[in-house]
Tab-separated table of C-alpha atoms in Angstrom:
chain	number	residue	atom	x	y	z
Z	1	UNK	CA	17.837	10.250	7.086
Z	2	UNK	CA	14.998	8.501	8.769
Z	3	UNK	CA	17.144	5.559	9.923
Z	4	UNK	CA	19.065	8.725	11.874
Z	5	UNK	CA	15.756	10.110	13.550
Z	6	UNK	CA	14.205	6.672	14.422
Z	7	UNK	CA	17.330	5.931	15.897
Z	8	UNK	CA	18.081	9.432	17.527
Z	9	UNK	CA	14.127	9.014	19.442
Z	10	UNK	CA	15.271	5.215	19.754
Z	11	UNK	CA	18.492	6.631	21.928
Z	12	UNK	CA	16.070	9.551	23.422
Z	13	UNK	CA	13.660	6.549	25.086
Z	14	UNK	CA	11.059	5.816	22.455
Z	15	UNK	CA	9.449	2.659	21.819
Z	16	UNK	CA	7.081	1.978	19.694
Z	17	UNK	CA	4.324	-0.574	20.293
Z	18	UNK	CA	5.741	-3.314	17.178
Z	19	UNK	CA	8.705	-3.945	15.528
Z	20	UNK	CA	10.023	-1.418	12.592
Z	21	UNK	CA	12.502	-2.777	10.790
Z	22	UNK	CA	14.338	-0.854	7.543
Z	23	UNK	CA	15.488	-2.853	4.724
Z	24	UNK	CA	17.671	-1.326	1.836
Z	25	UNK	CA	17.670	-4.282	-0.859
Z	26	UNK	CA	20.409	-5.591	-3.446
Z	27	UNK	CA	18.948	-6.446	-7.678
Z	28	UNK	CA	15.393	-4.939	-7.662
Z	29	UNK	CA	16.249	-4.005	-11.592
Z	30	UNK	CA	17.129	-8.355	-11.685
Z	31	UNK	CA	14.066	-9.522	-10.878
Z	32	UNK	CA	13.319	-7.721	-7.610
Z	33	UNK	CA	15.791	-10.497	-6.177
Z	34	UNK	CA	16.812	-9.590	-3.235
Z	35	UNK	CA	13.604	-8.801	-1.302
Z	36	UNK	CA	12.087	-11.610	-2.998
Z	37	UNK	CA	14.407	-14.452	-1.951
Z	38	UNK	CA	14.189	-12.748	1.010
Z	39	UNK	CA	10.644	-12.535	1.971
Z	40	UNK	CA	10.315	-15.239	1.023
Z	41	UNK	CA	12.922	-17.863	2.908
Z	42	UNK	CA	10.587	-15.373	5.982
Z	43	UNK	CA	7.803	-16.368	4.325
Z	44	UNK	CA	5.724	-18.043	7.762
Z	45	UNK	CA	7.835	-15.348	9.845
Z	46	UNK	CA	6.202	-12.470	7.207
Z	47	UNK	CA	2.565	-13.874	7.251
Z	48	UNK	CA	2.523	-13.949	10.907
Z	49	UNK	CA	3.589	-10.759	12.140
Z	50	UNK	CA	4.064	-8.219	8.934
Z	51	UNK	CA	1.430	-4.956	9.553
Z	52	UNK	CA	2.288	-3.190	6.435
Z	53	UNK	CA	5.006	-2.696	4.493
Z	54	UNK	CA	6.249	0.891	3.364
Z	55	UNK	CA	7.901	0.635	0.061
Z	56	UNK	CA	10.170	4.258	-1.076
Z	57	UNK	CA	11.712	3.070	-4.316
Z	58	UNK	CA	12.588	6.570	-6.148
Z	59	UNK	CA	12.226	9.232	-3.335
Z	60	UNK	CA	12.177	12.227	-5.022
Z	61	UNK	CA	12.534	13.415	-8.934
Z	62	UNK	CA	10.374	16.160	-8.670
Z	63	UNK	CA	7.677	18.022	-6.193
Z	64	UNK	CA	4.596	16.554	-6.926
Z	65	UNK	CA	3.832	13.356	-4.538
Z	66	UNK	CA	2.516	10.212	-5.955
Z	67	UNK	CA	1.512	7.043	-4.080
Z	68	UNK	CA	-0.587	3.886	-5.168
Z	69	UNK	CA	-1.482	1.493	-2.215
Z	70	UNK	CA	-3.705	-1.097	-0.888
Z	71	UNK	CA	-7.011	0.152	-0.147
Z	72	UNK	CA	-6.241	0.048	3.674
Z	73	UNK	CA	-3.951	2.242	3.616
Z	74	UNK	CA	-5.623	4.911	1.565
Z	75	UNK	CA	-6.703	7.568	4.900
Z	76	UNK	CA	-3.504	6.348	5.923
Z	77	UNK	CA	-1.484	8.424	2.758
Z	78	UNK	CA	-3.984	11.275	3.434
Z	79	UNK	CA	-3.687	11.723	6.903
Z	80	UNK	CA	0.531	11.521	6.900
Z	81	UNK	CA	0.842	14.263	3.426
Z	82	UNK	CA	-2.176	16.577	5.540
Z	83	UNK	CA	1.227	16.713	8.449
Z	84	UNK	CA	3.609	17.688	6.521
Z	85	UNK	CA	4.182	21.157	5.055
Z	86	UNK	CA	4.801	21.491	1.358
Z	87	UNK	CA	8.609	23.687	1.303
Z	88	UNK	CA	7.410	25.428	-2.264
Z	89	UNK	CA	4.384	26.835	-0.767
Z	90	UNK	CA	4.095	26.338	2.572
Z	91	UNK	CA	1.040	24.049	2.930
Z	92	UNK	CA	0.236	20.234	3.885
Z	93	UNK	CA	1.344	18.108	0.959
Z	94	UNK	CA	-2.117	16.964	1.346
Z	95	UNK	CA	-4.040	20.766	-0.108
Z	96	UNK	CA	-0.577	20.931	-2.753
Z	97	UNK	CA	-1.310	16.691	-4.432
Z	98	UNK	CA	-5.179	17.631	-4.455
Z	99	UNK	CA	-4.047	20.594	-6.788
Z	100	UNK	CA	-1.540	19.096	-8.532
Z	101	UNK	CA	-0.840	18.129	-11.684
Z	102	UNK	CA	-0.557	14.605	-13.339
Z	103	UNK	CA	2.355	12.598	-15.427
Z	104	UNK	CA	6.233	13.116	-15.386
Z	105	UNK	CA	6.930	10.088	-13.463
Z	106	UNK	CA	9.695	8.091	-12.403
Z	107	UNK	CA	7.752	4.886	-12.747
Z	108	UNK	CA	5.044	3.212	-13.805
Z	109	UNK	CA	3.589	3.198	-9.843
Z	110	UNK	CA	3.533	6.722	-10.467
Z	111	UNK	CA	-0.545	7.870	-9.836
Z	112	UNK	CA	0.035	11.783	-9.693
Z	113	UNK	CA	-2.116	13.942	-8.353
Z	114	UNK	CA	-5.044	14.142	-6.006
Z	115	UNK	CA	-5.830	9.873	-5.620
Z	116	UNK	CA	-4.180	7.367	-4.490
Z	117	UNK	CA	-3.990	4.011	-7.394
Z	118	UNK	CA	-4.244	1.201	-7.160
Z	119	UNK	CA	-0.962	-0.776	-6.145
Z	120	UNK	CA	1.141	-2.932	-9.373
Z	121	UNK	CA	4.157	-3.894	-9.332
Z	122	UNK	CA	7.204	-3.711	-10.323
Z	123	UNK	CA	9.530	-2.158	-7.053
Z	124	UNK	CA	10.413	-4.311	-3.828
Z	125	UNK	CA	6.961	-4.025	-2.552
Z	126	UNK	CA	5.835	-7.215	-4.727
Z	127	UNK	CA	6.976	-10.409	-2.159
Z	128	UNK	CA	5.328	-8.762	0.545
Z	129	UNK	CA	2.209	-7.968	-1.477
Z	130	UNK	CA	1.413	-10.283	-3.715
Z	131	UNK	CA	3.110	-13.236	-1.513
Z	132	UNK	CA	2.927	-12.203	2.086
Z	133	UNK	CA	-0.623	-10.769	1.869
Z	134	UNK	CA	0.367	-7.704	3.327
Z	135	UNK	CA	-0.662	-3.458	2.664
Z	136	UNK	CA	1.605	-2.023	0.844
Z	137	UNK	CA	2.509	1.291	-0.274
Z	138	UNK	CA	4.777	3.167	-2.769
Z	139	UNK	CA	5.458	6.494	-3.019
Z	140	UNK	CA	7.421	9.565	-4.507
Z	141	UNK	CA	7.666	12.668	-5.110
Z	142	UNK	CA	7.423	12.907	-9.202
Z	143	UNK	CA	8.436	15.058	-11.394
Z	144	UNK	CA	10.021	14.933	-15.394
Z	145	UNK	CA	12.725	12.497	-14.926
Z	146	UNK	CA	14.236	12.569	-18.327
Z	147	UNK	CA	17.113	10.835	-16.999
Z	148	UNK	CA	16.429	7.565	-15.538
Z	149	UNK	CA	18.547	5.283	-15.589
Z	150	UNK	CA	21.053	6.609	-17.617
Z	151	UNK	CA	24.116	8.064	-17.200
Z	152	UNK	CA	22.340	11.526	-16.397
Z	153	UNK	CA	20.967	10.626	-13.004
Z	154	UNK	CA	23.933	11.585	-10.742
Z	155	UNK	CA	23.971	13.856	-7.552
Z	156	UNK	CA	24.803	17.131	-9.919
Z	157	UNK	CA	21.069	16.296	-11.381
Z	158	UNK	CA	19.473	15.867	-8.376
Z	159	UNK	CA	20.751	18.603	-6.906
Z	160	UNK	CA	20.532	21.164	-9.761
Z	161	UNK	CA	17.176	19.705	-11.354
Z	162	UNK	CA	15.253	17.125	-9.397
Z	163	UNK	CA	15.078	18.697	-5.952
Z	164	UNK	CA	17.766	21.880	-6.170
Z	165	UNK	CA	18.694	21.657	-1.935
Z	166	UNK	CA	17.013	17.895	-1.386
Z	167	UNK	CA	14.137	19.391	0.178
Z	168	UNK	CA	12.373	17.277	-1.448
Z	169	UNK	CA	13.639	13.521	-0.214
Z	170	UNK	CA	13.651	15.724	3.452
Z	171	UNK	CA	10.176	16.039	3.063
Z	172	UNK	CA	10.261	11.910	2.052
Z	173	UNK	CA	11.771	10.981	5.463
Z	174	UNK	CA	8.760	13.107	7.277
Z	175	UNK	CA	6.510	11.187	5.415
Z	176	UNK	CA	8.218	8.149	6.243
Z	177	UNK	CA	8.622	8.725	9.562
Z	178	UNK	CA	5.101	9.617	10.558
Z	179	UNK	CA	3.954	6.514	8.573
Z	180	UNK	CA	6.021	3.891	10.316
Z	181	UNK	CA	5.917	5.481	13.878
Z	182	UNK	CA	2.057	5.712	13.875
Z	183	UNK	CA	1.751	1.872	12.229
Z	184	UNK	CA	3.940	0.171	15.359
Z	185	UNK	CA	2.828	2.332	18.311
Z	186	UNK	CA	-1.284	2.878	17.624
Z	187	UNK	CA	-3.301	1.025	20.044
Z	188	UNK	CA	-5.674	-0.053	17.394
Z	189	UNK	CA	-4.033	-0.782	13.300
Z	190	UNK	CA	-5.109	2.494	11.600
Z	191	UNK	CA	-6.503	1.100	8.884
Z	192	UNK	CA	-9.954	1.953	6.734
Z	193	UNK	CA	-11.141	-0.995	5.734
Z	194	UNK	CA	-14.833	0.615	4.945
Z	195	UNK	CA	-11.772	2.835	2.278
Z	196	UNK	CA	-11.641	-0.880	0.894
Z	197	UNK	CA	-14.686	-1.842	0.574
Z	198	UNK	CA	-15.742	0.928	-1.502
Z	199	UNK	CA	-12.852	0.549	-3.317
Z	200	UNK	CA	-13.266	-3.195	-4.065
Z	201	UNK	CA	-16.728	-1.958	-5.352
Z	202	UNK	CA	-15.470	0.691	-7.661
Z	203	UNK	CA	-13.246	-1.995	-8.987
Z	204	UNK	CA	-16.066	-3.921	-9.562
Z	205	UNK	CA	-18.046	-1.557	-11.651
Z	206	UNK	CA	-15.297	-1.387	-13.533
Z	207	UNK	CA	-16.371	-4.659	-15.379
Z	208	UNK	CA	-18.873	-3.429	-16.708
Z	209	UNK	CA	-22.011	-5.756	-17.461
Z	210	UNK	CA	-20.606	-9.239	-19.591
Z	211	UNK	CA	-22.227	-10.799	-16.268
Z	212	UNK	CA	-23.972	-10.132	-13.583
Z	213	UNK	CA	-21.114	-9.861	-10.615
Z	214	UNK	CA	-23.856	-9.864	-7.511
Z	215	UNK	CA	-22.050	-11.809	-5.186
Z	216	UNK	CA	-19.292	-10.056	-5.350
Z	217	UNK	CA	-20.235	-6.438	-4.985
Z	218	UNK	CA	-22.197	-7.955	-2.331
Z	219	UNK	CA	-19.186	-9.118	-0.237
Z	220	UNK	CA	-17.223	-6.235	-1.467
Z	221	UNK	CA	-20.401	-4.359	1.136
Z	222	UNK	CA	-20.012	-7.097	3.659
Z	223	UNK	CA	-16.488	-5.693	4.450
Z	224	UNK	CA	-17.609	-2.366	3.848
Z	225	UNK	CA	-19.671	-2.956	6.849
Z	226	UNK	CA	-17.722	-5.002	8.864
Z	227	UNK	CA	-14.597	-1.812	7.975
Z	228	UNK	CA	-17.344	0.812	9.440
Z	229	UNK	CA	-18.357	-1.201	12.755
Z	230	UNK	CA	-13.125	-1.311	12.849
Z	231	UNK	CA	-13.973	2.270	12.449
Z	232	UNK	CA	-16.194	3.077	14.977
Z	233	UNK	CA	-13.887	1.438	17.706
Z	234	UNK	CA	-10.509	3.064	16.062
Z	235	UNK	CA	-11.952	6.706	16.594
Z	236	UNK	CA	-13.704	6.492	19.697
Z	237	UNK	CA	-10.315	6.425	22.607
Z	238	UNK	CA	-12.845	5.632	25.715
Z	239	UNK	CA	-13.812	3.124	23.902
Z	240	UNK	CA	-9.690	1.757	23.088
Z	241	UNK	CA	-8.746	2.882	26.005
Z	242	UNK	CA	-11.381	0.325	28.761
Z	243	UNK	CA	-10.635	-2.745	26.670
Z	244	UNK	CA	-8.050	-5.178	28.138
Z	245	UNK	CA	-5.112	-5.581	26.391
Z	246	UNK	CA	-5.835	-9.171	25.578
Z	247	UNK	CA	-8.974	-7.723	23.708
Z	248	UNK	CA	-6.688	-4.935	21.603
Z	249	UNK	CA	-4.424	-8.153	20.465
Z	250	UNK	CA	-7.343	-10.677	19.439
Z	251	UNK	CA	-8.853	-6.705	17.743
Z	252	UNK	CA	-5.038	-6.133	16.065
Z	253	UNK	CA	-5.272	-9.283	15.097
Z	254	UNK	CA	-8.270	-9.742	12.942
Z	255	UNK	CA	-6.571	-6.771	10.934
Z	256	UNK	CA	-4.164	-7.776	10.006
Z	257	UNK	CA	-5.425	-11.213	9.111
Z	258	UNK	CA	-8.312	-9.288	7.324
Z	259	UNK	CA	-5.858	-8.484	4.417
Z	260	UNK	CA	-4.600	-12.089	4.715
Z	261	UNK	CA	-8.227	-13.953	4.052
Z	262	UNK	CA	-7.813	-11.463	0.552
Z	263	UNK	CA	-5.350	-14.190	-0.743
Z	264	UNK	CA	-6.207	-17.596	-2.243
Z	265	UNK	CA	-2.846	-19.514	-1.459
Z	266	UNK	CA	-3.668	-22.231	-4.616
Z	267	UNK	CA	-2.754	-18.039	-6.481
Z	268	UNK	CA	-3.740	-16.852	-9.850
Z	269	UNK	CA	-4.449	-19.578	-12.502
Z	270	UNK	CA	-1.098	-19.527	-14.830
Z	271	UNK	CA	0.672	-17.569	-12.056
Z	272	UNK	CA	0.194	-19.450	-8.906
Z	273	UNK	CA	3.541	-17.098	-6.599
Z	274	UNK	CA	0.141	-13.922	-7.102
Z	275	UNK	CA	-1.552	-14.918	-3.719
Z	276	UNK	CA	-3.295	-11.626	-3.692
Z	277	UNK	CA	-7.231	-11.501	-5.018
Z	278	UNK	CA	-7.054	-7.517	-4.767
Z	279	UNK	CA	-4.255	-6.691	-6.713
Z	280	UNK	CA	-1.498	-8.211	-9.458
Z	281	UNK	CA	-0.206	-6.759	-12.447
Z	282	UNK	CA	-0.242	-7.175	-15.944
Z	283	UNK	CA	2.803	-8.723	-17.922
Z	284	UNK	CA	3.614	-4.860	-17.117
Z	285	UNK	CA	4.624	-2.739	-13.657
Z	286	UNK	CA	1.146	-1.085	-14.017
Z	287	UNK	CA	-1.715	-2.601	-11.702
Z	288	UNK	CA	-4.024	-5.653	-12.341
Z	289	UNK	CA	-7.306	-4.960	-9.901
Z	290	UNK	CA	-8.897	-8.007	-9.333
Z	291	UNK	CA	-7.121	-9.946	-11.614
Z	292	UNK	CA	-8.701	-13.497	-12.248
Z	293	UNK	CA	-11.931	-11.915	-11.997
Z	294	UNK	CA	-10.423	-9.223	-14.425
Z	295	UNK	CA	-9.073	-11.497	-17.068
Z	296	UNK	CA	-11.850	-13.784	-17.291
Z	297	UNK	CA	-14.103	-10.983	-17.944
Z	298	UNK	CA	-11.604	-9.073	-20.535
Z	299	UNK	CA	-11.380	-12.397	-22.563
Z	300	UNK	CA	-15.116	-12.723	-22.466
Z	301	UNK	CA	-14.732	-16.300	-20.378
Z	302	UNK	CA	-18.336	-16.605	-18.729
Z	303	UNK	CA	-17.598	-19.698	-17.425
Z	304	UNK	CA	-14.258	-18.561	-16.398
Z	305	UNK	CA	-16.070	-15.752	-15.214
Z	306	UNK	CA	-18.570	-17.038	-12.375
Z	307	UNK	CA	-16.203	-20.143	-11.190
Z	308	UNK	CA	-13.798	-16.756	-10.330
Z	309	UNK	CA	-16.209	-14.130	-8.885
Z	310	UNK	CA	-17.271	-17.325	-6.291
Z	311	UNK	CA	-13.339	-17.284	-5.592
Z	312	UNK	CA	-12.455	-13.843	-4.765
Z	313	UNK	CA	-16.754	-13.735	-2.800
Z	314	UNK	CA	-15.165	-15.849	-0.758
Z	315	UNK	CA	-12.255	-14.024	0.036
Z	316	UNK	CA	-14.685	-10.940	0.799
Z	317	UNK	CA	-17.073	-12.392	2.601
Z	318	UNK	CA	-13.475	-14.487	4.878
Z	319	UNK	CA	-12.319	-11.079	5.126
Z	320	UNK	CA	-15.613	-9.361	7.242
Z	321	UNK	CA	-15.977	-12.231	9.013
Z	322	UNK	CA	-12.125	-11.876	10.079
Z	323	UNK	CA	-13.269	-8.484	11.503
Z	324	UNK	CA	-16.681	-9.035	12.969
């Protein structure tokens, strides 16, 4: 449905500023093979130009919106679901989501109500987040999906139990399409690094008092401040309109490179394929935030914690510098 709608817009003359590519991956259940092989094959091109990856794995098994994402995408998600009506209540999905339930859950990525959670693995966004270093999200309309991966997971179950009338699948196309169009059409890419810096500061705070982590906290604050300066531009249409095209292009390239800067080409200890220093996964689907540092703290290894804090702080300062 999303492809049909975007195709109709294109036939009517709509042209985004950036390319929208739709992908339907094969072999997801076999070590994410289809998306991973394609991402590795096109790695240089993707690192140069990929703005964001919008993942929908299990679109709909109920009515509860759920999302996990890179921290810079949290307001982007909230703004999109504020503009789409929940079919049961007629209220914005954002309002229903904030009052909704937790639990149920299609996958381990499901966040439940009212909060965009940190993103882990278990679906096809993994190569784009952890190897390419692009912001990514995964979203679903969640429910009691007791037939997942069984012979009963069929059209009858969806149309009688999971989503009668396919109303929430339609809403997913609306949410997904708005996200794609906004990311592809905005004069200035609409990602919030002030929110990202705050989220990273919260992750650091959750590690407790095993290590001081003062350097990492200060670097997260630096990213927050650089993000606030960016938001002042993003929220000022007159300032954006006054920019020459080359200035907007440089600013957008800085926004793209700010996420890449949060990666370390050497990768994580024992897992060098995973380059991102903010998000990885445990040896399950579950999110592991600040993976190198968190693993050192959990192992009570003070020397490793100091070394990995330094690497993290350097990446945070590098990202802030790109924005400045």
